Short mmCIF file of C-alpha atoms and ligand atoms in Angstrom, two decimals:
data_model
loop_
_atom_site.label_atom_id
_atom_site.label_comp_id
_atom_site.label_asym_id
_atom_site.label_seq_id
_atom_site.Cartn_x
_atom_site.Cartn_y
_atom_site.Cartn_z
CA UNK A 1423 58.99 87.97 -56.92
CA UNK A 1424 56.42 88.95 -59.20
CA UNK A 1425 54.79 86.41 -61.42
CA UNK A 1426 54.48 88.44 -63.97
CA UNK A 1427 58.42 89.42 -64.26
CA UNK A 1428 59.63 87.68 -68.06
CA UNK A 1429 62.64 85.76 -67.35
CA UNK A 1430 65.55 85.07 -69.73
CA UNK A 1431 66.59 82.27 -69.29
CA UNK A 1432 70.42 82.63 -69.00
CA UNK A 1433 71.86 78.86 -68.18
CA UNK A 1434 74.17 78.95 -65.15
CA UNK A 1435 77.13 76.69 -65.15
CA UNK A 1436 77.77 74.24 -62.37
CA UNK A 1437 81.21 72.71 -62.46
CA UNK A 1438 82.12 72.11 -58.70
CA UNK A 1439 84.26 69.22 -58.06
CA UNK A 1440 81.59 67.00 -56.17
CA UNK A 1441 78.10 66.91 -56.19
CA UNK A 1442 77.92 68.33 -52.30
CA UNK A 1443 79.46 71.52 -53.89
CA UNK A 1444 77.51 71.61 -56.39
CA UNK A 1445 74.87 71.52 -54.91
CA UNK A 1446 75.84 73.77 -52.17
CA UNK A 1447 76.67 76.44 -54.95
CA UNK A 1448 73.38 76.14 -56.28
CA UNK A 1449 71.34 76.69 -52.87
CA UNK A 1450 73.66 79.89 -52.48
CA UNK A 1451 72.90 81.64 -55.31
CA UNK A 1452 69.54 81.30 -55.40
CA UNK A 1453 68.35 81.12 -51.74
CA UNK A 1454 65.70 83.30 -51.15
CA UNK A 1455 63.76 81.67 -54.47
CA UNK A 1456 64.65 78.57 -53.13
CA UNK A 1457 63.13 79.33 -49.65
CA UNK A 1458 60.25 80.80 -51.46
CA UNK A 1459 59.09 77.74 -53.87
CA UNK A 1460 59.82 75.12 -50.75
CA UNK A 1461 57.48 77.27 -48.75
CA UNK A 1462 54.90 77.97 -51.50
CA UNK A 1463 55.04 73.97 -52.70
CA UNK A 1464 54.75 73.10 -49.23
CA UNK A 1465 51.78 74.84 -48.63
CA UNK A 1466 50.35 73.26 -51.53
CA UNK A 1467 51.19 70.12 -50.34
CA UNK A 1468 48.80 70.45 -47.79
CA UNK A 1469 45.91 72.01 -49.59
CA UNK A 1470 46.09 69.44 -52.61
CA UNK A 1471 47.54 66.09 -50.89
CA UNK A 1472 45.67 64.05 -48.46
CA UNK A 1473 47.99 65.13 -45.21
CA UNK A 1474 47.13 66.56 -41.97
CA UNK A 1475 49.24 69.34 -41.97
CA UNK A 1476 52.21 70.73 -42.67
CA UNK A 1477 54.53 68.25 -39.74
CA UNK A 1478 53.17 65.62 -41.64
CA UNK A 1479 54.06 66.34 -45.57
CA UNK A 1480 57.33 67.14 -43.85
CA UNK A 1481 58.05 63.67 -42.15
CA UNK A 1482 56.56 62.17 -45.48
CA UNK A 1483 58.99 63.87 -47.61
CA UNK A 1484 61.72 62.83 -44.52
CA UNK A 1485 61.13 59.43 -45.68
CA UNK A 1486 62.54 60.07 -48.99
CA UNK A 1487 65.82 60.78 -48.13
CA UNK A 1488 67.56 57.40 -47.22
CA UNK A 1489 65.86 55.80 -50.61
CA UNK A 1490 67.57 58.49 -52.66
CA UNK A 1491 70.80 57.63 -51.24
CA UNK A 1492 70.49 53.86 -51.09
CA UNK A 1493 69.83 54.60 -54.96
CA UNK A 1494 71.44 57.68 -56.45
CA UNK A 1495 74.15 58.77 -53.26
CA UNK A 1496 75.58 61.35 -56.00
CA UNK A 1497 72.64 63.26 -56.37
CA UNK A 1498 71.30 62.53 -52.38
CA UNK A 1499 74.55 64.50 -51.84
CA UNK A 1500 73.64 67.38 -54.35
CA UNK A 1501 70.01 67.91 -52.98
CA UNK A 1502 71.41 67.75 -49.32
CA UNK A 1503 73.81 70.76 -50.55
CA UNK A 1504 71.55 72.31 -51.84
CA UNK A 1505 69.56 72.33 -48.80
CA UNK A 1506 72.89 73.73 -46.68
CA UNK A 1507 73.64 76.91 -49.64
CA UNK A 1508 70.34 77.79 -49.12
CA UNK A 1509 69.67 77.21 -45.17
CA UNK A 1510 66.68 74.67 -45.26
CA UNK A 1511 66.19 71.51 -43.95
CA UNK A 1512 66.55 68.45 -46.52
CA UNK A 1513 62.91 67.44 -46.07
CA UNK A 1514 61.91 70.92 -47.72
CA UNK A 1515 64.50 70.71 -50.45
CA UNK A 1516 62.65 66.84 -51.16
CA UNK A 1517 58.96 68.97 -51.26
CA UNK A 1518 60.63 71.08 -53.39
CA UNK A 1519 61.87 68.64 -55.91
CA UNK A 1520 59.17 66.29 -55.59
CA UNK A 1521 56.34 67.97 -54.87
CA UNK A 1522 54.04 66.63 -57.78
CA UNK A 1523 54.80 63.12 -56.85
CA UNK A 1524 54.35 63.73 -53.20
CA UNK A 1525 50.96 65.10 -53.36
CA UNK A 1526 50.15 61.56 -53.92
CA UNK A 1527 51.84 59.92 -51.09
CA UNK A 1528 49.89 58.77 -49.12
CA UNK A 1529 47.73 57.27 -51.89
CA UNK A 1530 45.26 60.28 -52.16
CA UNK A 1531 42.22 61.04 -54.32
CA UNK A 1532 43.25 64.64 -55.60
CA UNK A 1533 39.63 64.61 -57.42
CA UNK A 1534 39.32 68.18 -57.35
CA UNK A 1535 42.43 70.06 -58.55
CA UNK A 1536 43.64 69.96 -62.42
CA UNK A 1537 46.73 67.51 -62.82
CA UNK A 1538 49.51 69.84 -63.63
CA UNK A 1539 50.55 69.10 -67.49
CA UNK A 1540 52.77 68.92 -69.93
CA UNK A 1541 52.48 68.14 -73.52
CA UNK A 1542 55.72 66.17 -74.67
CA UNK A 1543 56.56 65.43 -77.99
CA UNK A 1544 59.12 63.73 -80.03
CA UNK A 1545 59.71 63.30 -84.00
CA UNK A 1546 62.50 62.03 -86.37
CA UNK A 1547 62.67 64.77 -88.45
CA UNK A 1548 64.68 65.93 -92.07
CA UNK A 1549 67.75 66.19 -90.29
CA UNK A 1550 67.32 63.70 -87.01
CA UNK A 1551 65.24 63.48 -83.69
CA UNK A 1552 63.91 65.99 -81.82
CA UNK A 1553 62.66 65.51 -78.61
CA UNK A 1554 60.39 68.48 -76.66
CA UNK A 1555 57.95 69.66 -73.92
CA UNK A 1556 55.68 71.98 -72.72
CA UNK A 1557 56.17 72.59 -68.65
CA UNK A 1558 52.42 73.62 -67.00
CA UNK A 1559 52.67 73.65 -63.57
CA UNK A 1560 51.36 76.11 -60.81
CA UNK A 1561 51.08 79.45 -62.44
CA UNK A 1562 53.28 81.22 -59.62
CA UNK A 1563 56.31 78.65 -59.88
CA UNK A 1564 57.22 80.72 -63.35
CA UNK A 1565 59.47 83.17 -61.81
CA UNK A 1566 61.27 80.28 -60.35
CA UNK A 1567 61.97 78.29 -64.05
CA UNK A 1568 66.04 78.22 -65.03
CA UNK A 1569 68.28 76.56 -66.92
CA UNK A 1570 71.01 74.96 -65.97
CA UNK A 1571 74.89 73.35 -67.21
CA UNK A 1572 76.30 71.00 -64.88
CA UNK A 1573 79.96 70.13 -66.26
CA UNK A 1574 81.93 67.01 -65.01
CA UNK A 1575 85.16 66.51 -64.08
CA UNK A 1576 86.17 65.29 -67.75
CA UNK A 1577 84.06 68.33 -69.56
CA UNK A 1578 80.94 66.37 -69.87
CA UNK A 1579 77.86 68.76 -69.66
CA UNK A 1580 74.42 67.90 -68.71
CA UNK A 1581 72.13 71.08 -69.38
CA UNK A 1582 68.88 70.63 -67.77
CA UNK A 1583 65.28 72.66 -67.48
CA UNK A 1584 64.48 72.88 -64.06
CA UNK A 1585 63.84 75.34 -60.61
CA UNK A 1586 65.52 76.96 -58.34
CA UNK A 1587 66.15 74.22 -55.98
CA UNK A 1588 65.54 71.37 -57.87
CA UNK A 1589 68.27 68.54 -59.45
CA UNK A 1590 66.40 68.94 -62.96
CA UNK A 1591 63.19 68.14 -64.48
CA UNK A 1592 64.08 67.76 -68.06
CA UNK A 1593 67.11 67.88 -70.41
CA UNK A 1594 70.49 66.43 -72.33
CA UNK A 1595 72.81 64.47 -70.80
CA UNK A 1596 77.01 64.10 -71.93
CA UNK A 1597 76.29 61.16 -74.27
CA UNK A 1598 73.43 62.40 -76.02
CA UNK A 1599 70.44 60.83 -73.65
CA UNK A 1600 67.39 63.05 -73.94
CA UNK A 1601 64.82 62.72 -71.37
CA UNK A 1602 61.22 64.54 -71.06
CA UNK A 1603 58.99 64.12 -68.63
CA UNK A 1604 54.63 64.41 -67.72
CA UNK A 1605 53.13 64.20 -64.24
CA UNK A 1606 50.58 61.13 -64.09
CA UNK A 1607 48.00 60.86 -61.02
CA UNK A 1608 48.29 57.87 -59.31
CA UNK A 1609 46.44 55.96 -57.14
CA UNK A 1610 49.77 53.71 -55.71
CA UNK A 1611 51.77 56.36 -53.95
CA UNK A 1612 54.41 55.06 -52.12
CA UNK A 1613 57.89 56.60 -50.73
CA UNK A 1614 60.25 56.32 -53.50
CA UNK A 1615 63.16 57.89 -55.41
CA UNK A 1616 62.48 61.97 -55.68
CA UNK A 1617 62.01 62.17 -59.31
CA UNK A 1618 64.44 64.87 -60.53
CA UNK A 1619 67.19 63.04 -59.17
CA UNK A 1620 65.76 59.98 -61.09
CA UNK A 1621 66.08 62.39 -64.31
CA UNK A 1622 69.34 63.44 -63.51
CA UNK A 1623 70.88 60.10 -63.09
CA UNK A 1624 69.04 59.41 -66.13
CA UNK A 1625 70.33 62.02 -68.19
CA UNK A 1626 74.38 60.59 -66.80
CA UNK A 1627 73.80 57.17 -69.09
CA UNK A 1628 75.75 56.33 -71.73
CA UNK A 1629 72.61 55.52 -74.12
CA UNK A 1630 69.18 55.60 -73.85
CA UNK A 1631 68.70 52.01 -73.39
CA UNK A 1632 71.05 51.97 -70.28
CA UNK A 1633 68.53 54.90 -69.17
CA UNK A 1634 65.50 52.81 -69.37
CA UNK A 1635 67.03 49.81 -67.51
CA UNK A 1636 68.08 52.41 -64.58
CA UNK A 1637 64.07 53.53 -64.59
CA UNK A 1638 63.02 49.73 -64.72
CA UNK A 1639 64.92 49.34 -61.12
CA UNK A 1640 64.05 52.24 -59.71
CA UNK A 1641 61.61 52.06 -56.86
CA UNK A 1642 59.30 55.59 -57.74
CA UNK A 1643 56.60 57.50 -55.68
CA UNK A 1644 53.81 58.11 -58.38
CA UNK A 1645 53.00 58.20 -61.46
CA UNK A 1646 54.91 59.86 -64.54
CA UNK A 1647 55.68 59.47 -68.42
CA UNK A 1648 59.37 59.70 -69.44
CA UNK A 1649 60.28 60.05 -73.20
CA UNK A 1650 63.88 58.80 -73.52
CA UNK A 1651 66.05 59.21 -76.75
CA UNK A 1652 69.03 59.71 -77.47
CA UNK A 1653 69.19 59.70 -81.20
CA UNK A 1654 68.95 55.72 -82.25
CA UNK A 1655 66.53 54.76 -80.00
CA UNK A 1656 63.34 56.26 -78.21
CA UNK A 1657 61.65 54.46 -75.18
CA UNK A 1658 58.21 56.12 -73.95
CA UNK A 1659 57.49 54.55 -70.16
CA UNK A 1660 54.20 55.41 -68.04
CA UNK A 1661 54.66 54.34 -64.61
CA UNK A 1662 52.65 54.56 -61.74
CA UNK A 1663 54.30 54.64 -57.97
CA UNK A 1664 54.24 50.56 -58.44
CA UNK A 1665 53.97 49.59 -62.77
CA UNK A 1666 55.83 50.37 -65.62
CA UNK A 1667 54.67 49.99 -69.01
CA UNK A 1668 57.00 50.78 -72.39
CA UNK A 1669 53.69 52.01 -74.40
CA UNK A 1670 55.98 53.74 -76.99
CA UNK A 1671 58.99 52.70 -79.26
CA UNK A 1672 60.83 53.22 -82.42
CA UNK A 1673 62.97 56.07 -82.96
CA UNK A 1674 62.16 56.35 -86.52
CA UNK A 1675 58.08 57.25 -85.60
CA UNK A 1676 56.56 60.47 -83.63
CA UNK A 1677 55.53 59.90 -80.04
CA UNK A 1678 52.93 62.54 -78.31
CA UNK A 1679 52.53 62.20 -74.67
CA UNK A 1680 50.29 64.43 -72.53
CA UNK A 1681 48.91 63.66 -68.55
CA UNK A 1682 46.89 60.30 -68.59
CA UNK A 1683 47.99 56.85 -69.32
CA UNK A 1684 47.40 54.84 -72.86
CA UNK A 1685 48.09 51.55 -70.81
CA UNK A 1686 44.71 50.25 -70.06
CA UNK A 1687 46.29 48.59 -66.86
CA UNK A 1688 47.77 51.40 -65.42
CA UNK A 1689 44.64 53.25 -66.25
CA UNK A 1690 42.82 51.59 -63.02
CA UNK A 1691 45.60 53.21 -61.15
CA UNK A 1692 45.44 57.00 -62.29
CA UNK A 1693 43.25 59.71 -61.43
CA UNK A 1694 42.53 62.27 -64.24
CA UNK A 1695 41.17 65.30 -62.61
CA UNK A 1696 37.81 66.76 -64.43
CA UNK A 1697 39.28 69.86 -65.35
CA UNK A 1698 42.49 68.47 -66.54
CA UNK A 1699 43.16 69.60 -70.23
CA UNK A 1700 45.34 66.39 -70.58
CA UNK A 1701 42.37 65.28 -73.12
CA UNK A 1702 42.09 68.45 -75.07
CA UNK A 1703 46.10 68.98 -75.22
CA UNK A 1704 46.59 65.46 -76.95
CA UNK A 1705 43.25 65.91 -79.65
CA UNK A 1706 45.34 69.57 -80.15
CA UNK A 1707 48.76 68.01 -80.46
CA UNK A 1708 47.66 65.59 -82.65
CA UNK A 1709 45.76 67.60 -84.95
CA UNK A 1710 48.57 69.97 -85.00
CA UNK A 1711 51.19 67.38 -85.88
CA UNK A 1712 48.67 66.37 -88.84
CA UNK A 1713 48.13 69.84 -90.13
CA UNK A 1714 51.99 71.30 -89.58
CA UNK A 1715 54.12 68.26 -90.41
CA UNK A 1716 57.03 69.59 -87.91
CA UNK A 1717 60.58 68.59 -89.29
CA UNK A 1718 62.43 69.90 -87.38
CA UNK A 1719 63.27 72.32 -83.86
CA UNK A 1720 61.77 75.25 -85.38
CA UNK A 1721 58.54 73.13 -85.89
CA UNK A 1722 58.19 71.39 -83.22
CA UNK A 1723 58.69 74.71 -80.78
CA UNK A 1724 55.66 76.45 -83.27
CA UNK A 1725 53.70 73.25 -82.14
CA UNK A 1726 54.36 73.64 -78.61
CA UNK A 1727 53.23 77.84 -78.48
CA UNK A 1728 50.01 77.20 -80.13
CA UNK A 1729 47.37 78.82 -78.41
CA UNK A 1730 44.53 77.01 -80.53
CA UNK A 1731 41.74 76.46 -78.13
CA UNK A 1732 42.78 78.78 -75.79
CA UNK A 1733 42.97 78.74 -72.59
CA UNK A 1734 43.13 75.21 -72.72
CA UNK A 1735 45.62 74.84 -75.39
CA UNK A 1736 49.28 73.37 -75.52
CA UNK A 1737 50.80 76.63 -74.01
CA UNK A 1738 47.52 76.33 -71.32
CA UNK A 1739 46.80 79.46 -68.96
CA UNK A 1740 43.86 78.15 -66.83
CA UNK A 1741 45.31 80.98 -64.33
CA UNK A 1742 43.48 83.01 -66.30
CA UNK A 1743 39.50 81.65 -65.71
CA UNK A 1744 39.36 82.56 -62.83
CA UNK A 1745 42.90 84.20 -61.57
CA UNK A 1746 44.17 81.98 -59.22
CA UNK A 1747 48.00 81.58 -59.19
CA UNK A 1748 48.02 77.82 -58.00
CA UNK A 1749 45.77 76.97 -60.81
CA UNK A 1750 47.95 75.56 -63.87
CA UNK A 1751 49.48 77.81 -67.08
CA UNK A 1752 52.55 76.75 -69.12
CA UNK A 1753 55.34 78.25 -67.04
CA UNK A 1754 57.61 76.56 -69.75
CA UNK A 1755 59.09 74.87 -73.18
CA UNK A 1756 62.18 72.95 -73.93
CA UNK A 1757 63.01 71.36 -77.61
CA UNK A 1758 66.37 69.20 -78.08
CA UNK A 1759 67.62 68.30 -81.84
CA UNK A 1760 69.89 64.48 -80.12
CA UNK A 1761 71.42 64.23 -83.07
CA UNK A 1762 73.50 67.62 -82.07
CA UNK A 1763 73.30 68.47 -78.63
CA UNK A 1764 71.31 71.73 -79.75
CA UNK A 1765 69.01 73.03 -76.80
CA UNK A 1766 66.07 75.93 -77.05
CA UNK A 1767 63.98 76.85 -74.14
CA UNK A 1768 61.86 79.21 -72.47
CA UNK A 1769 60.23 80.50 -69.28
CA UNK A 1770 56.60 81.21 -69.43
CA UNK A 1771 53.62 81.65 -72.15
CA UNK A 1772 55.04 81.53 -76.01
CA UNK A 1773 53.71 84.98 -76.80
CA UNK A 1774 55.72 86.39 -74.64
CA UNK A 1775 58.97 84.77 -74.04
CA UNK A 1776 62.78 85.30 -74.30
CA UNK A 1777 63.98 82.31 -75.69
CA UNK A 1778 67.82 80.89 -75.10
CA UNK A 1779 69.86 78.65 -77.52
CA UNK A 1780 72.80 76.65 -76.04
CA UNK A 1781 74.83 73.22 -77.84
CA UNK A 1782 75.46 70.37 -75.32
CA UNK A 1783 78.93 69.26 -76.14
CA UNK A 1784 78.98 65.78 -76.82
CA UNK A 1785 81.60 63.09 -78.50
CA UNK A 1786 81.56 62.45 -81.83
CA UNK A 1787 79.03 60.19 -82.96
CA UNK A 1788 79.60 57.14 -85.25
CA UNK A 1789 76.60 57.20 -87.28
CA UNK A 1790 74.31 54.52 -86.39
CA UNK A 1791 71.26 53.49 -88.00
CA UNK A 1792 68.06 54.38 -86.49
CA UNK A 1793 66.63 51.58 -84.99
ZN1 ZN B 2855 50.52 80.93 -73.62
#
C-alpha cells in the first residue's frame, strides 16, 4: 500500500456473537494489511529492540499469550481470531498489537531511535469533557490506521482508533469510559498483558474508576500513560513495565500528557530518546492551551493539527528530515466529547485529512456532579 494513499476513515462494525468471531471477522477482511504491518513491525522489532533476531522477538512475543488469557480470556480469544481470519501465527498478531511495548522486552536501551509519540489531551469544557490524542507512530503504519464499532450482544458499542490487526489503541467504551493512551520508554520490561487488549477491557467498565482499578492489577510490559474519563471523573496513570503512579486527577481541570514521565520515580526507569519531540510537543501544547482556550471538540482538534514548530510540532512529521518511513509523523487524531458519546477522528497529517464523525450510543446519564 502506498503511504501516501489518504484514508477515510469509514468505522467498520463488529457485532459477531463471541469474541473468537469477532475477531476472526476482523483478520478476514483485512488480511493482507494485517500480514503486512506484523511483518513490517516485526522487522522493526529487531532493528529497534535489543533481540537477536527475528526467532527470538517471536518466542518473546510467544510468552505473551498465556498472560493475556490468564487476564483478559475475552480478548486472548479475539486476538487469537484474528490471527486465524488472517492466516498468521498468534505470536505475530501479539508483535502486531504490542509492538511498542515489546521493543522493550527484554529491558533494552533504545538510546538511538525517537520514542514514538503522542500528545494527549483532556479539558472540561462549556458544555462537558473532552478527552483527545494525537497518534505518531512509524510513518509507514498510516495506511494501516481504522476505526472501528464493536457492538455487544445487548447493543452496547465500543468504537475504538486502532490498526488493522490490533484489539484497539484508543477510544469510548458502552458506559461512557474514555481512554487515551502515550508510549513511555522503560527501562523494566517484562512479559505482560499486550496493551490494546488492556485498553479494550478498559474501555468494557462501567466507570472510569472501575477502569483504573482493572489497570492497578494488571501485570504490563512497559511503560505507558493512560488518560481515563468518563465524564465525572478523570484518572491520568504513568506506568512503567513494574510502577504505577496516578500523577493526574480532577475532572473539572485540563490534563496534557505527551512521551516522558512527570513522576520523578518513574523517571529513573524511562529512557527519553534525544531526538524525541516529547519535550517540544508538551512546551507547544501548553502554550497552545494558554493562547486558544479550547472549549470544546472543535478546539481541542485545532490544538491537536497545529503545525507550530514544524516538523516537530503536535501533528509531528520527522519522516520528513530526512525521509525515512520508520522514522515517526502523526499517522493520527481522535477527540471524544464523554458527556455524549460524540467521536471525531482522522488518519494521517491535519492538513490533509478526511475526517469521520460517529455518536457512541450510550444509556442515559443521571447527571452527576463533576467530581
Ligand atoms: Zn501534519
Amino acid at each position: 500500500m502506498s503511504s501516501t494513499r489518504r484514508l477515510s476513515l469509514s468505522p467498520v462494525v463488529f457485532d459477531q456473537g463471541s469474541p473468537r468471531a469477532r475477531g476472526r471477522a476482523h483478520g478476514e477482511l483485512w488480511r493482507p494489511e494485517i500480514r503486512e504491518l506484523a511483518e513490517l513491525r516485526l522487522e522493526l522489532c529487531r532493528e529497534k529492540g535489543a533481540f537477536l533476531d527475528r526467532e527470538q522477538v517471536l518466542a518473546v512475543a510467544r510468552a505473551h499469550l498465556p498472560v493475556l488469557a490468564a487476564h483478559l480470556p475475552e480478548l486472548h480469544e479475539e486476538l487469537v481470531g484474528i490471527g486465524e481470519g488472517a492466516d498468521v501465527a498468534p505470536e505475530r498478531i501479539v508483535v502486531l498489537n504490542h509492538y511498542t511495548d515489546l521493543r522493550d522486552v527484554p529491558p533494552s536501551v533504545v538510546a538511538e531511535a525517537e520514542t514514538d509519540g503522542c500528545t494527549a489531551i483532556y479539558l472540561h469544557g462549556a458544555a462537558g469533557p473532552v478527552l483527545g490524542q494525537t497518534w505518531d507512530m512509524h510513518a509507514n503504519a498510516e495506511p494501516f490506521v481504522r476505526l472501528i464499532r464493536i457492538r455487544d450482544a445487548d447493543g452496547g458499542e465500543t468504537a475504538c482508533f486502532t490498526l488493522t490487526g490490533c484489539l484497539g489503541m484508543a477510544g469510548l467504551g458502552p458506559h461512557g469510559v474514555g481512554v487515551t493512551i502515550n508510549n513511555l520508554s522503560s527501562t523494566d520490561g517484562q512479559v505482560g498483558v499486550v496493551w490494546p487488549a488492556l485498553v479494550r477491557a478498559m474501555l468494557a467498565q462501567p466507570d472510569a474508576r472501575s477502569a483504573h482499578a482493572l489497570l492497578e492489577r494488571t501485570p504490563l510490559s512497559s511503560g505507558h500513560h493512560y488518560m481515563i474519563a468518563d465524564g465525572r471523573e478523570f484518572f491520568g496513570v504513568e506506568c512503567s513495565a513494574r510502577i504505577k503512579v496516578l500523577t493526574q486527577v480532577g475532572a473539572r481541570a485540563a490534563h496534557l500528557h505527551t512521551n516522558h514521565c512527570f513522576d520523578p520515580v518513574l523517571r529513573s526507569h524511562e529512557n527519553v530518546a534525544r531526538a524525541s519531540t516529547t519535550f517540544d510537543r508538551l512546551n507547544m501544547a501548553t502554550t497552545l492551551y494558554v493562547q486558544q482556550r479550547p472549549t470544546d471538540l472543535d478546539g481541542l482538534w485545532r490544538l491537536l493539527g497545529s503545525h507550530d514548530g514544524h516538523p516537530r510540532g503536535i501533528c509531528s512529521h520527522l519522516d520528513e528530515i530526512d525521509g525515512d518511513p520508520t522514522r515517526s509523523k502523526t499517522c493520527g487524531r481522535l477527540a471524544m466529547e464523554l458527556w455524549s458519546g460524540r467521536m471525531r477522528a482522522a488518519a494521517g497529517c491535519s492538513r490533509d485529512e478526511q475526517t469521520v464523525e460517529l455518536r457512541v450510543p450510550s444509556p442515559p446519564r443521571t447527571p452527576v456532579e463533576l467530581a
